[in-house]
């Protein structure tokens, strides 16, 4: 700790105790009784502000894709359970997180394959990256999936994924709150007794019922815990962004930014995970802000870069990057002719439910960060 930090802690009445031999002996003694002196850890466990152990990171699709495809030859979905290459944040390897308490991975399936049905305490979502013929069945609601579609498999629902026999190899991004469920010691996992669940409803009934802008089935109530709309199609999403851009300047921090919502409540799609799609107009470079919450982004269209706590991350279509909690971030579209779109999932519903959400914009330097690396 620097002299300045030491001084700040002392003046503010924070722990500032020098290690004398008497004290070190005392710490050893109480440690033998499975106890510790709070002042040795106080400043660490009560930081002045959130101090994420996650690193801002970029996962380039071109680099990862061959390894994801190789797993097709190495393991079957039956052997592996889920054939997924997960994203390991260098600061969060111990909890298998891509950032904060969020997990993410790239799942691959060949035509005719289907992983067995299961359910768990973790809430899950998928963002389709490539391929044709992918489907997911969630509690009997079977959905057909195309690139840039966003799908929910809420916690507690039986779900299975596969690719139709006449489809092409599919890769999608999984996003789950597995690390959070484990941190809360609340994680259960169950395999469906029949391994495969029946299709109960008409194909794509959830989108047909709940997917119309501002209209919902009269009098009908969706499930309480999650959105009855389980699939958000890319075309409708992109149309919504285009329409909004015609009448709005957007957010100084996020451009044309829209949340995927539960059409029943107007709130987040699931209790713990929220998601959004944002469009950066040609040449747009947003101002930096920071929020209490962790974010995983995937570039759905175009190319550009983001600066996260001074680190520049250059991304293009299908690249994934993360923004750890309370880190400054700003986004830029590299093209002056095409728009760029960023899909994002995050844990803001948790932060908001617990009254922890905060955000602030960078005031200095015209709202732009210096690039440090
Ligand atoms: O399909 O629910 O990437 O349970 C990791 C764990 C996907 C899933 C993952 C899972 C799933």
mmCIF file of C-alpha atoms and ligand atoms in Angstrom:
data_model
loop_
_atom_site.group_PDB
_atom_site.id
_atom_site.type_symbol
_atom_site.label_atom_id
_atom_site.label_comp_id
_atom_site.label_asym_id
_atom_site.label_seq_id
_atom_site.Cartn_x
_atom_site.Cartn_y
_atom_site.Cartn_z
ATOM 1 C CA UNK A 1 0.000 0.000 0.000
ATOM 2 C CA UNK A 2 1.324 3.437 -0.918
ATOM 3 C CA UNK A 3 1.929 6.164 1.664
ATOM 4 C CA UNK A 4 -1.020 8.101 0.216
ATOM 5 C CA UNK A 5 -3.394 5.138 0.522
ATOM 6 C CA UNK A 6 -2.141 4.426 4.054
ATOM 7 C CA UNK A 7 -2.761 8.024 4.993
ATOM 8 C CA UNK A 8 -6.253 7.932 3.444
ATOM 9 C CA UNK A 9 -7.178 4.786 5.380
ATOM 10 C CA UNK A 10 -5.854 6.225 8.654
ATOM 11 C CA UNK A 11 -7.575 9.593 8.309
ATOM 12 C CA UNK A 12 -10.857 7.899 7.427
ATOM 13 C CA UNK A 13 -10.682 5.679 10.493
ATOM 14 C CA UNK A 14 -9.880 2.587 8.461
ATOM 15 C CA UNK A 15 -7.572 -0.267 9.410
ATOM 16 C CA UNK A 16 -3.956 0.928 9.555
ATOM 17 C CA UNK A 17 -2.123 -1.364 11.989
ATOM 18 C CA UNK A 18 1.592 -2.078 11.633
ATOM 19 C CA UNK A 19 2.784 -5.703 11.832
ATOM 20 C CA UNK A 20 4.737 -5.914 15.149
ATOM 21 C CA UNK A 21 6.132 -9.282 16.204
ATOM 22 C CA UNK A 22 3.661 -9.283 19.080
ATOM 23 C CA UNK A 23 0.726 -8.781 16.698
ATOM 24 C CA UNK A 24 1.976 -11.406 14.231
ATOM 25 C CA UNK A 25 2.169 -13.897 17.100
ATOM 26 C CA UNK A 26 -1.341 -12.887 18.152
ATOM 27 C CA UNK A 27 -2.677 -13.500 14.598
ATOM 28 C CA UNK A 28 -1.109 -16.983 14.678
ATOM 29 C CA UNK A 29 -2.718 -17.720 18.011
ATOM 30 C CA UNK A 30 -6.256 -16.758 17.006
ATOM 31 C CA UNK A 31 -5.869 -18.507 13.672
ATOM 32 C CA UNK A 32 -5.451 -21.743 15.629
ATOM 33 C CA UNK A 33 -8.939 -21.068 17.034
ATOM 34 C CA UNK A 34 -10.336 -20.641 13.504
ATOM 35 C CA UNK A 35 -10.683 -16.903 13.897
ATOM 36 C CA UNK A 36 -8.976 -13.756 12.659
ATOM 37 C CA UNK A 37 -8.480 -10.074 13.445
ATOM 38 C CA UNK A 38 -10.876 -8.044 11.308
ATOM 39 C CA UNK A 39 -8.424 -5.154 10.900
ATOM 40 C CA UNK A 40 -6.097 -7.413 8.895
ATOM 41 C CA UNK A 41 -8.735 -7.911 6.207
ATOM 42 C CA UNK A 42 -11.163 -5.005 6.693
ATOM 43 C CA UNK A 43 -9.871 -2.800 3.896
ATOM 44 C CA UNK A 44 -9.921 -5.730 1.481
ATOM 45 C CA UNK A 45 -13.413 -6.981 2.323
ATOM 46 C CA UNK A 46 -14.834 -3.466 2.533
ATOM 47 C CA UNK A 47 -13.244 -1.644 -0.409
ATOM 48 C CA UNK A 48 -14.081 2.004 -1.041
ATOM 49 C CA UNK A 49 -15.786 0.912 -4.221
ATOM 50 C CA UNK A 50 -16.297 -2.374 -6.110
ATOM 51 C CA UNK A 51 -12.865 -3.800 -6.969
ATOM 52 C CA UNK A 52 -13.480 -6.476 -9.592
ATOM 53 C CA UNK A 53 -11.017 -9.341 -9.821
ATOM 54 C CA UNK A 54 -12.138 -9.883 -13.432
ATOM 55 C CA UNK A 55 -10.016 -8.577 -16.285
ATOM 56 C CA UNK A 56 -11.461 -6.795 -19.316
ATOM 57 C CA UNK A 57 -11.028 -9.502 -21.971
ATOM 58 C CA UNK A 58 -11.657 -10.154 -25.652
ATOM 59 C CA UNK A 59 -12.280 -13.597 -27.180
ATOM 60 C CA UNK A 60 -11.727 -13.463 -30.933
ATOM 61 C CA UNK A 61 -14.026 -15.813 -32.792
ATOM 62 C CA UNK A 62 -11.561 -16.502 -35.599
ATOM 63 C CA UNK A 63 -9.077 -17.807 -33.029
ATOM 64 C CA UNK A 64 -11.563 -19.881 -30.990
ATOM 65 C CA UNK A 65 -13.757 -21.280 -33.775
ATOM 66 C CA UNK A 66 -11.339 -24.000 -35.007
ATOM 67 C CA UNK A 67 -11.034 -25.314 -31.442
ATOM 68 C CA UNK A 68 -14.790 -25.286 -30.982
ATOM 69 C CA UNK A 69 -15.191 -27.268 -34.229
ATOM 70 C CA UNK A 70 -12.430 -29.695 -33.177
ATOM 71 C CA UNK A 71 -14.483 -30.677 -30.120
ATOM 72 C CA UNK A 72 -16.981 -32.233 -32.566
ATOM 73 C CA UNK A 73 -14.367 -34.906 -33.299
ATOM 74 C CA UNK A 74 -13.214 -35.321 -29.715
ATOM 75 C CA UNK A 75 -16.416 -35.842 -27.703
ATOM 76 C CA UNK A 76 -20.080 -36.652 -28.317
ATOM 77 C CA UNK A 77 -22.858 -34.656 -26.636
ATOM 78 C CA UNK A 78 -23.725 -37.860 -24.708
ATOM 79 C CA UNK A 79 -20.186 -38.176 -23.328
ATOM 80 C CA UNK A 80 -19.725 -34.502 -22.625
ATOM 81 C CA UNK A 81 -23.251 -33.714 -21.443
ATOM 82 C CA UNK A 82 -22.750 -30.285 -23.026
ATOM 83 C CA UNK A 83 -20.155 -29.917 -25.775
ATOM 84 C CA UNK A 84 -18.987 -26.450 -24.863
ATOM 85 C CA UNK A 85 -15.754 -24.486 -24.858
ATOM 86 C CA UNK A 86 -16.154 -22.040 -21.984
ATOM 87 C CA UNK A 87 -14.675 -18.568 -21.714
ATOM 88 C CA UNK A 88 -12.236 -18.296 -18.801
ATOM 89 C CA UNK A 89 -11.554 -14.855 -17.402
ATOM 90 C CA UNK A 90 -7.946 -14.785 -16.202
ATOM 91 C CA UNK A 91 -9.037 -13.367 -12.839
ATOM 92 C CA UNK A 92 -11.968 -15.757 -12.373
ATOM 93 C CA UNK A 93 -10.653 -19.214 -13.332
ATOM 94 C CA UNK A 94 -11.469 -20.498 -9.824
ATOM 95 C CA UNK A 95 -15.201 -19.937 -10.376
ATOM 96 C CA UNK A 96 -15.378 -20.671 -14.128
ATOM 97 C CA UNK A 97 -16.623 -17.196 -14.912
ATOM 98 C CA UNK A 98 -16.297 -15.141 -18.072
ATOM 99 C CA UNK A 99 -16.682 -12.056 -15.878
ATOM 100 C CA UNK A 100 -17.901 -11.459 -12.314
ATOM 101 C CA UNK A 101 -20.455 -14.157 -11.506
ATOM 102 C CA UNK A 102 -21.409 -14.795 -15.139
ATOM 103 C CA UNK A 103 -20.506 -17.887 -17.140
ATOM 104 C CA UNK A 104 -20.303 -18.042 -20.918
ATOM 105 C CA UNK A 105 -19.323 -20.686 -23.454
ATOM 106 C CA UNK A 106 -19.515 -21.649 -27.113
ATOM 107 C CA UNK A 107 -21.647 -24.744 -27.728
ATOM 108 C CA UNK A 108 -21.379 -26.687 -30.975
ATOM 109 C CA UNK A 109 -23.712 -29.278 -32.480
ATOM 110 C CA UNK A 110 -23.687 -31.237 -35.700
ATOM 111 C CA UNK A 111 -26.804 -32.028 -37.766
ATOM 112 C CA UNK A 112 -28.888 -34.778 -36.194
ATOM 113 C CA UNK A 113 -27.382 -34.322 -32.724
ATOM 114 C CA UNK A 114 -29.432 -33.513 -29.635
ATOM 115 C CA UNK A 115 -28.239 -33.097 -26.051
ATOM 116 C CA UNK A 116 -30.390 -34.706 -23.373
ATOM 117 C CA UNK A 117 -33.021 -32.690 -21.574
ATOM 118 C CA UNK A 118 -32.114 -31.231 -18.198
ATOM 119 C CA UNK A 119 -32.961 -28.420 -15.802
ATOM 120 C CA UNK A 120 -31.045 -26.493 -13.172
ATOM 121 C CA UNK A 121 -31.082 -23.597 -10.751
ATOM 122 C CA UNK A 122 -28.973 -21.546 -13.125
ATOM 123 C CA UNK A 123 -30.784 -19.350 -15.617
ATOM 124 C CA UNK A 124 -29.503 -19.688 -19.153
ATOM 125 C CA UNK A 125 -29.664 -17.875 -22.443
ATOM 126 C CA UNK A 126 -28.244 -18.472 -25.921
ATOM 127 C CA UNK A 127 -27.234 -16.205 -28.745
ATOM 128 C CA UNK A 128 -27.031 -18.020 -32.076
ATOM 129 C CA UNK A 129 -23.741 -17.468 -33.901
ATOM 130 C CA UNK A 130 -23.816 -19.660 -37.002
ATOM 131 C CA UNK A 131 -25.454 -22.660 -38.661
ATOM 132 C CA UNK A 132 -28.965 -23.659 -39.637
ATOM 133 C CA UNK A 133 -31.565 -26.014 -38.194
ATOM 134 C CA UNK A 134 -30.814 -25.369 -34.517
ATOM 135 C CA UNK A 135 -33.676 -25.828 -32.094
ATOM 136 C CA UNK A 136 -34.349 -25.618 -28.388
ATOM 137 C CA UNK A 137 -37.253 -27.157 -26.517
ATOM 138 C CA UNK A 138 -38.142 -25.343 -23.283
ATOM 139 C CA UNK A 139 -40.858 -27.059 -21.219
ATOM 140 C CA UNK A 140 -42.484 -28.351 -24.414
ATOM 141 C CA UNK A 141 -42.128 -25.100 -26.385
ATOM 142 C CA UNK A 142 -39.917 -26.027 -29.334
ATOM 143 C CA UNK A 143 -38.226 -23.132 -31.112
ATOM 144 C CA UNK A 144 -36.370 -22.928 -34.389
ATOM 145 C CA UNK A 145 -33.243 -20.782 -34.250
ATOM 146 C CA UNK A 146 -31.283 -18.655 -36.705
ATOM 147 C CA UNK A 147 -28.187 -16.462 -36.447
ATOM 148 C CA UNK A 148 -28.502 -13.548 -33.996
ATOM 149 C CA UNK A 149 -31.680 -14.981 -32.436
ATOM 150 C CA UNK A 150 -31.707 -14.710 -28.654
ATOM 151 C CA UNK A 151 -33.287 -17.572 -26.653
ATOM 152 C CA UNK A 152 -34.146 -18.070 -22.969
ATOM 153 C CA UNK A 153 -33.961 -21.275 -20.976
ATOM 154 C CA UNK A 154 -35.080 -19.938 -17.587
ATOM 155 C CA UNK A 155 -34.061 -21.674 -14.377
ATOM 156 C CA UNK A 156 -36.197 -24.653 -13.466
ATOM 157 C CA UNK A 157 -37.392 -25.269 -17.043
ATOM 158 C CA UNK A 158 -36.568 -28.529 -18.831
ATOM 159 C CA UNK A 159 -34.490 -27.752 -21.873
ATOM 160 C CA UNK A 160 -32.690 -29.546 -24.637
ATOM 161 C CA UNK A 161 -30.935 -28.312 -27.745
ATOM 162 C CA UNK A 162 -30.192 -29.922 -31.048
ATOM 163 C CA UNK A 163 -29.745 -29.476 -34.761
ATOM 164 C CA UNK A 164 -32.161 -30.977 -37.321
ATOM 165 C CA UNK A 165 -30.726 -33.712 -39.550
ATOM 166 C CA UNK A 166 -30.928 -31.454 -42.626
ATOM 167 C CA UNK A 167 -29.299 -28.476 -40.877
ATOM 168 C CA UNK A 168 -25.668 -27.324 -40.771
ATOM 169 C CA UNK A 169 -23.182 -27.351 -37.854
ATOM 170 C CA UNK A 170 -24.416 -24.798 -35.322
ATOM 171 C CA UNK A 171 -22.458 -22.732 -32.840
ATOM 172 C CA UNK A 172 -24.124 -20.569 -30.242
ATOM 173 C CA UNK A 173 -23.034 -18.627 -27.207
ATOM 174 C CA UNK A 174 -24.395 -19.823 -23.874
ATOM 175 C CA UNK A 175 -24.767 -17.354 -21.017
ATOM 176 C CA UNK A 176 -25.589 -18.582 -17.514
ATOM 177 C CA UNK A 177 -25.422 -17.404 -13.929
ATOM 178 C CA UNK A 178 -23.697 -20.646 -12.820
ATOM 179 C CA UNK A 179 -20.963 -18.869 -10.793
ATOM 180 C CA UNK A 180 -23.615 -16.813 -8.986
ATOM 181 C CA UNK A 181 -25.684 -19.916 -8.178
ATOM 182 C CA UNK A 182 -22.557 -21.590 -6.790
ATOM 183 C CA UNK A 183 -21.584 -18.477 -4.815
ATOM 184 C CA UNK A 184 -25.058 -18.553 -3.273
ATOM 185 C CA UNK A 185 -24.722 -22.323 -2.729
ATOM 186 C CA UNK A 186 -28.089 -22.736 -4.394
ATOM 187 C CA UNK A 187 -27.246 -24.814 -7.463
ATOM 188 C CA UNK A 188 -29.267 -27.947 -8.296
ATOM 189 C CA UNK A 189 -29.022 -29.954 -11.545
ATOM 190 C CA UNK A 190 -31.376 -32.652 -12.798
ATOM 191 C CA UNK A 191 -31.466 -34.833 -15.905
ATOM 192 C CA UNK A 192 -34.919 -35.457 -17.426
ATOM 193 C CA UNK A 193 -36.155 -38.963 -16.488
ATOM 194 C CA UNK A 194 -36.818 -39.754 -20.179
ATOM 195 C CA UNK A 195 -33.659 -37.930 -21.399
ATOM 196 C CA UNK A 196 -35.896 -36.356 -24.042
ATOM 197 C CA UNK A 197 -38.995 -34.296 -23.318
ATOM 198 C CA UNK A 198 -42.116 -34.166 -25.463
ATOM 199 C CA UNK A 199 -43.018 -31.214 -27.699
ATOM 200 C CA UNK A 200 -46.296 -30.058 -26.111
ATOM 201 C CA UNK A 201 -47.110 -26.811 -27.927
ATOM 202 C CA UNK A 202 -47.115 -25.741 -31.604
ATOM 203 C CA UNK A 203 -43.584 -24.968 -32.905
ATOM 204 C CA UNK A 204 -42.568 -21.349 -32.181
ATOM 205 C CA UNK A 205 -45.806 -20.712 -30.237
ATOM 206 C CA UNK A 206 -44.033 -18.448 -27.754
ATOM 207 C CA UNK A 207 -42.951 -15.970 -30.457
ATOM 208 C CA UNK A 208 -46.344 -16.185 -32.174
ATOM 209 C CA UNK A 209 -48.150 -15.439 -28.882
ATOM 210 C CA UNK A 210 -45.895 -12.953 -27.144
ATOM 211 C CA UNK A 211 -43.537 -11.625 -29.820
ATOM 212 C CA UNK A 212 -45.679 -8.876 -31.363
ATOM 213 C CA UNK A 213 -44.582 -5.383 -30.527
ATOM 214 C CA UNK A 214 -46.891 -3.961 -27.833
ATOM 215 C CA UNK A 215 -49.565 -6.627 -28.207
ATOM 216 C CA UNK A 216 -50.073 -9.634 -25.987
ATOM 217 C CA UNK A 217 -52.680 -12.358 -25.691
ATOM 218 C CA UNK A 218 -55.716 -10.784 -23.971
ATOM 219 C CA UNK A 219 -56.188 -11.758 -20.373
ATOM 220 C CA UNK A 220 -53.472 -14.359 -20.520
ATOM 221 C CA UNK A 221 -50.773 -14.328 -17.874
ATOM 222 C CA UNK A 222 -47.285 -15.597 -18.451
ATOM 223 C CA UNK A 223 -45.138 -17.416 -15.915
ATOM 224 C CA UNK A 224 -44.152 -15.335 -12.892
ATOM 225 C CA UNK A 225 -40.390 -15.873 -12.892
ATOM 226 C CA UNK A 226 -39.483 -15.302 -16.507
ATOM 227 C CA UNK A 227 -40.597 -13.985 -19.860
ATOM 228 C CA UNK A 228 -43.263 -16.033 -21.684
ATOM 229 C CA UNK A 229 -41.519 -14.849 -24.857
ATOM 230 C CA UNK A 230 -38.638 -17.302 -25.052
ATOM 231 C CA UNK A 231 -37.158 -16.408 -28.440
ATOM 232 C CA UNK A 232 -36.320 -12.898 -29.692
ATOM 233 C CA UNK A 233 -35.763 -12.960 -33.428
ATOM 234 C CA UNK A 234 -32.970 -10.940 -34.977
ATOM 235 C CA UNK A 235 -35.099 -9.330 -37.703
ATOM 236 C CA UNK A 236 -37.595 -7.861 -35.268
ATOM 237 C CA UNK A 237 -34.770 -6.751 -32.992
ATOM 238 C CA UNK A 238 -32.881 -5.009 -35.788
ATOM 239 C CA UNK A 239 -36.110 -3.402 -37.075
ATOM 240 C CA UNK A 240 -36.791 -2.052 -33.581
ATOM 241 C CA UNK A 241 -33.301 -0.509 -33.407
ATOM 242 C CA UNK A 242 -33.697 1.074 -36.851
ATOM 243 C CA UNK A 243 -37.099 2.512 -35.967
ATOM 244 C CA UNK A 244 -35.866 3.877 -32.633
ATOM 245 C CA UNK A 245 -32.844 5.446 -34.345
ATOM 246 C CA UNK A 246 -35.149 7.426 -36.615
ATOM 247 C CA UNK A 247 -36.699 9.260 -33.665
ATOM 248 C CA UNK A 248 -34.003 9.235 -30.974
ATOM 249 C CA UNK A 249 -30.430 10.419 -30.501
ATOM 250 C CA UNK A 250 -29.941 7.414 -28.231
ATOM 251 C CA UNK A 251 -27.818 7.236 -25.116
ATOM 252 C CA UNK A 252 -24.519 9.148 -24.957
ATOM 253 C CA UNK A 253 -23.006 5.999 -23.414
ATOM 254 C CA UNK A 254 -24.594 3.249 -25.483
ATOM 255 C CA UNK A 255 -25.996 4.656 -28.717
ATOM 256 C CA UNK A 256 -29.318 3.160 -29.792
ATOM 257 C CA UNK A 257 -29.747 0.785 -26.886
ATOM 258 C CA UNK A 258 -32.783 -1.458 -26.292
ATOM 259 C CA UNK A 259 -33.468 -4.017 -23.586
ATOM 260 C CA UNK A 260 -35.007 -7.386 -24.326
ATOM 261 C CA UNK A 261 -38.045 -7.444 -22.046
ATOM 262 C CA UNK A 262 -40.593 -9.735 -20.507
ATOM 263 C CA UNK A 263 -43.724 -8.562 -22.403
ATOM 264 C CA UNK A 264 -45.875 -9.378 -19.368
ATOM 265 C CA UNK A 265 -44.010 -7.109 -16.951
ATOM 266 C CA UNK A 266 -41.849 -4.808 -19.073
ATOM 267 C CA UNK A 267 -38.953 -5.915 -16.860
ATOM 268 C CA UNK A 268 -35.903 -8.077 -17.449
ATOM 269 C CA UNK A 269 -36.250 -11.421 -19.257
ATOM 270 C CA UNK A 270 -35.258 -13.490 -16.214
ATOM 271 C CA UNK A 271 -34.820 -12.896 -12.466
ATOM 272 C CA UNK A 272 -31.024 -12.819 -12.520
ATOM 273 C CA UNK A 273 -30.032 -12.195 -16.146
ATOM 274 C CA UNK A 274 -30.943 -9.306 -18.407
ATOM 275 C CA UNK A 275 -29.988 -8.680 -22.019
ATOM 276 C CA UNK A 276 -29.896 -5.895 -24.555
ATOM 277 C CA UNK A 277 -28.973 -5.093 -28.126
ATOM 278 C CA UNK A 278 -27.398 -1.787 -29.038
ATOM 279 C CA UNK A 279 -26.609 -0.172 -32.341
ATOM 280 C CA UNK A 280 -23.700 2.189 -32.845
ATOM 281 C CA UNK A 281 -24.329 4.381 -35.852
ATOM 282 C CA UNK A 282 -21.620 4.869 -38.485
ATOM 283 C CA UNK A 283 -18.661 6.638 -36.890
ATOM 284 C CA UNK A 284 -20.308 6.778 -33.439
ATOM 285 C CA UNK A 285 -17.981 6.802 -30.419
ATOM 286 C CA UNK A 286 -19.833 6.866 -27.098
ATOM 287 C CA UNK A 287 -18.877 8.489 -23.809
ATOM 288 C CA UNK A 288 -17.450 6.362 -21.015
ATOM 289 C CA UNK A 289 -19.542 5.314 -18.044
ATOM 290 C CA UNK A 290 -19.402 2.644 -15.380
ATOM 291 C CA UNK A 291 -22.065 0.582 -13.672
ATOM 292 C CA UNK A 292 -22.429 -1.852 -10.788
ATOM 293 C CA UNK A 293 -22.913 -4.999 -12.837
ATOM 294 C CA UNK A 294 -20.962 -7.369 -15.080
ATOM 295 C CA UNK A 295 -21.431 -7.459 -18.845
ATOM 296 C CA UNK A 296 -20.683 -9.969 -21.607
ATOM 297 C CA UNK A 297 -20.932 -8.590 -25.158
ATOM 298 C CA UNK A 298 -21.020 -10.255 -28.539
ATOM 299 C CA UNK A 299 -20.673 -8.278 -31.743
ATOM 300 C CA UNK A 300 -23.714 -9.253 -33.814
ATOM 301 C CA UNK A 301 -22.930 -6.976 -36.766
ATOM 302 C CA UNK A 302 -20.131 -4.735 -37.992
ATOM 303 C CA UNK A 303 -16.867 -3.942 -36.251
ATOM 304 C CA UNK A 304 -15.392 -1.470 -33.819
ATOM 305 C CA UNK A 305 -13.669 -1.226 -30.487
ATOM 306 C CA UNK A 306 -14.424 -0.686 -26.834
ATOM 307 C CA UNK A 307 -12.161 0.857 -24.223
ATOM 308 C CA UNK A 308 -12.536 -0.826 -20.835
ATOM 309 C CA UNK A 309 -10.617 0.791 -17.980
ATOM 310 C CA UNK A 310 -8.054 2.066 -20.457
ATOM 311 C CA UNK A 311 -7.704 -1.233 -22.350
ATOM 312 C CA UNK A 312 -8.672 -1.113 -26.015
ATOM 313 C CA UNK A 313 -10.533 -4.205 -27.282
ATOM 314 C CA UNK A 314 -10.973 -4.350 -31.060
ATOM 315 C CA UNK A 315 -13.951 -6.487 -32.079
ATOM 316 C CA UNK A 316 -15.736 -7.651 -35.187
ATOM 317 C CA UNK A 317 -18.749 -9.845 -35.879
ATOM 318 C CA UNK A 318 -18.927 -12.827 -33.429
ATOM 319 C CA UNK A 319 -16.126 -11.621 -31.171
ATOM 320 C CA UNK A 320 -17.012 -11.647 -27.475
ATOM 321 C CA UNK A 321 -15.698 -9.309 -24.790
ATOM 322 C CA UNK A 322 -16.505 -8.476 -21.203
ATOM 323 C CA UNK A 323 -16.809 -5.419 -18.997
ATOM 324 C CA UNK A 324 -16.237 -6.102 -15.275
ATOM 325 C CA UNK A 325 -18.229 -4.292 -12.595
ATOM 326 C CA UNK A 326 -17.553 -0.603 -12.040
ATOM 327 C CA UNK A 327 -15.052 -0.359 -14.883
ATOM 328 C CA UNK A 328 -15.209 2.562 -17.291
ATOM 329 C CA UNK A 329 -16.314 1.544 -20.763
ATOM 330 C CA UNK A 330 -17.030 3.288 -24.039
ATOM 331 C CA UNK A 331 -17.816 1.830 -27.462
ATOM 332 C CA UNK A 332 -16.902 2.926 -30.970
ATOM 333 C CA UNK A 333 -18.064 1.877 -34.411
ATOM 334 C CA UNK A 334 -15.012 1.567 -36.677
ATOM 335 C CA UNK A 335 -17.025 2.072 -39.854
ATOM 336 C CA UNK A 336 -18.261 5.419 -41.159
ATOM 337 C CA UNK A 337 -20.748 3.786 -43.530
ATOM 338 C CA UNK A 338 -22.195 0.721 -41.694
ATOM 339 C CA UNK A 339 -23.837 0.422 -38.301
ATOM 340 C CA UNK A 340 -22.461 -1.967 -35.662
ATOM 341 C CA UNK A 341 -24.581 -4.000 -33.230
ATOM 342 C CA UNK A 342 -23.609 -5.377 -29.833
ATOM 343 C CA UNK A 343 -25.597 -8.055 -28.046
ATOM 344 C CA UNK A 344 -25.082 -8.004 -24.285
ATOM 345 C CA UNK A 345 -26.146 -10.036 -21.274
ATOM 346 C CA UNK A 346 -25.593 -8.942 -17.702
ATOM 347 C CA UNK A 347 -26.516 -9.327 -14.041
ATOM 348 C CA UNK A 348 -28.266 -5.971 -13.618
ATOM 349 C CA UNK A 349 -31.557 -7.623 -12.512
ATOM 350 C CA UNK A 350 -29.662 -8.938 -9.454
ATOM 351 C CA UNK A 351 -28.074 -5.571 -8.729
ATOM 352 C CA UNK A 352 -31.398 -3.771 -9.089
ATOM 353 C CA UNK A 353 -33.373 -6.291 -7.016
ATOM 354 C CA UNK A 354 -30.837 -5.936 -4.210
ATOM 355 C CA UNK A 355 -30.767 -2.130 -4.414
ATOM 356 C CA UNK A 356 -27.097 -2.123 -5.465
ATOM 357 C CA UNK A 357 -27.285 -0.573 -8.917
ATOM 358 C CA UNK A 358 -25.281 2.591 -9.528
ATOM 359 C CA UNK A 359 -23.974 4.228 -12.669
ATOM 360 C CA UNK A 360 -21.905 7.279 -13.417
ATOM 361 C CA UNK A 361 -20.576 8.993 -16.516
ATOM 362 C CA UNK A 362 -16.966 10.035 -16.941
ATOM 363 C CA UNK A 363 -16.818 13.804 -16.541
ATOM 364 C CA UNK A 364 -13.175 14.440 -17.434
ATOM 365 C CA UNK A 365 -11.579 14.505 -20.848
ATOM 366 C CA UNK A 366 -14.867 15.021 -22.712
ATOM 367 C CA UNK A 367 -16.120 11.639 -21.464
ATOM 368 C CA UNK A 368 -13.350 9.685 -23.181
ATOM 369 C CA UNK A 369 -10.718 7.521 -21.484
ATOM 370 C CA UNK A 370 -7.034 7.638 -22.268
ATOM 371 C CA UNK A 371 -5.982 4.323 -23.835
ATOM 372 C CA UNK A 372 -3.360 2.693 -21.608
ATOM 373 C CA UNK A 373 -2.940 -0.634 -23.419
HETATM 374 O O1 LIG B 1 -27.280 -25.931 -21.888
HETATM 375 O O2 LIG B 1 -27.979 -25.447 -19.916
HETATM 376 O O3 LIG B 1 -22.673 -23.886 -21.598
HETATM 377 O O4 LIG B 1 -26.106 -26.352 -18.177
HETATM 378 C C1 LIG B 1 -23.101 -24.858 -19.502
HETATM 379 C C2 LIG B 1 -23.967 -25.489 -18.636
HETATM 380 C C3 LIG B 1 -24.802 -24.765 -21.158
HETATM 381 C C4 LIG B 1 -27.074 -25.613 -20.728
HETATM 382 C C5 LIG B 1 -23.521 -24.518 -20.753
HETATM 383 C C6 LIG B 1 -25.261 -25.743 -19.019
HETATM 384 C C7 LIG B 1 -25.677 -25.371 -20.286
#
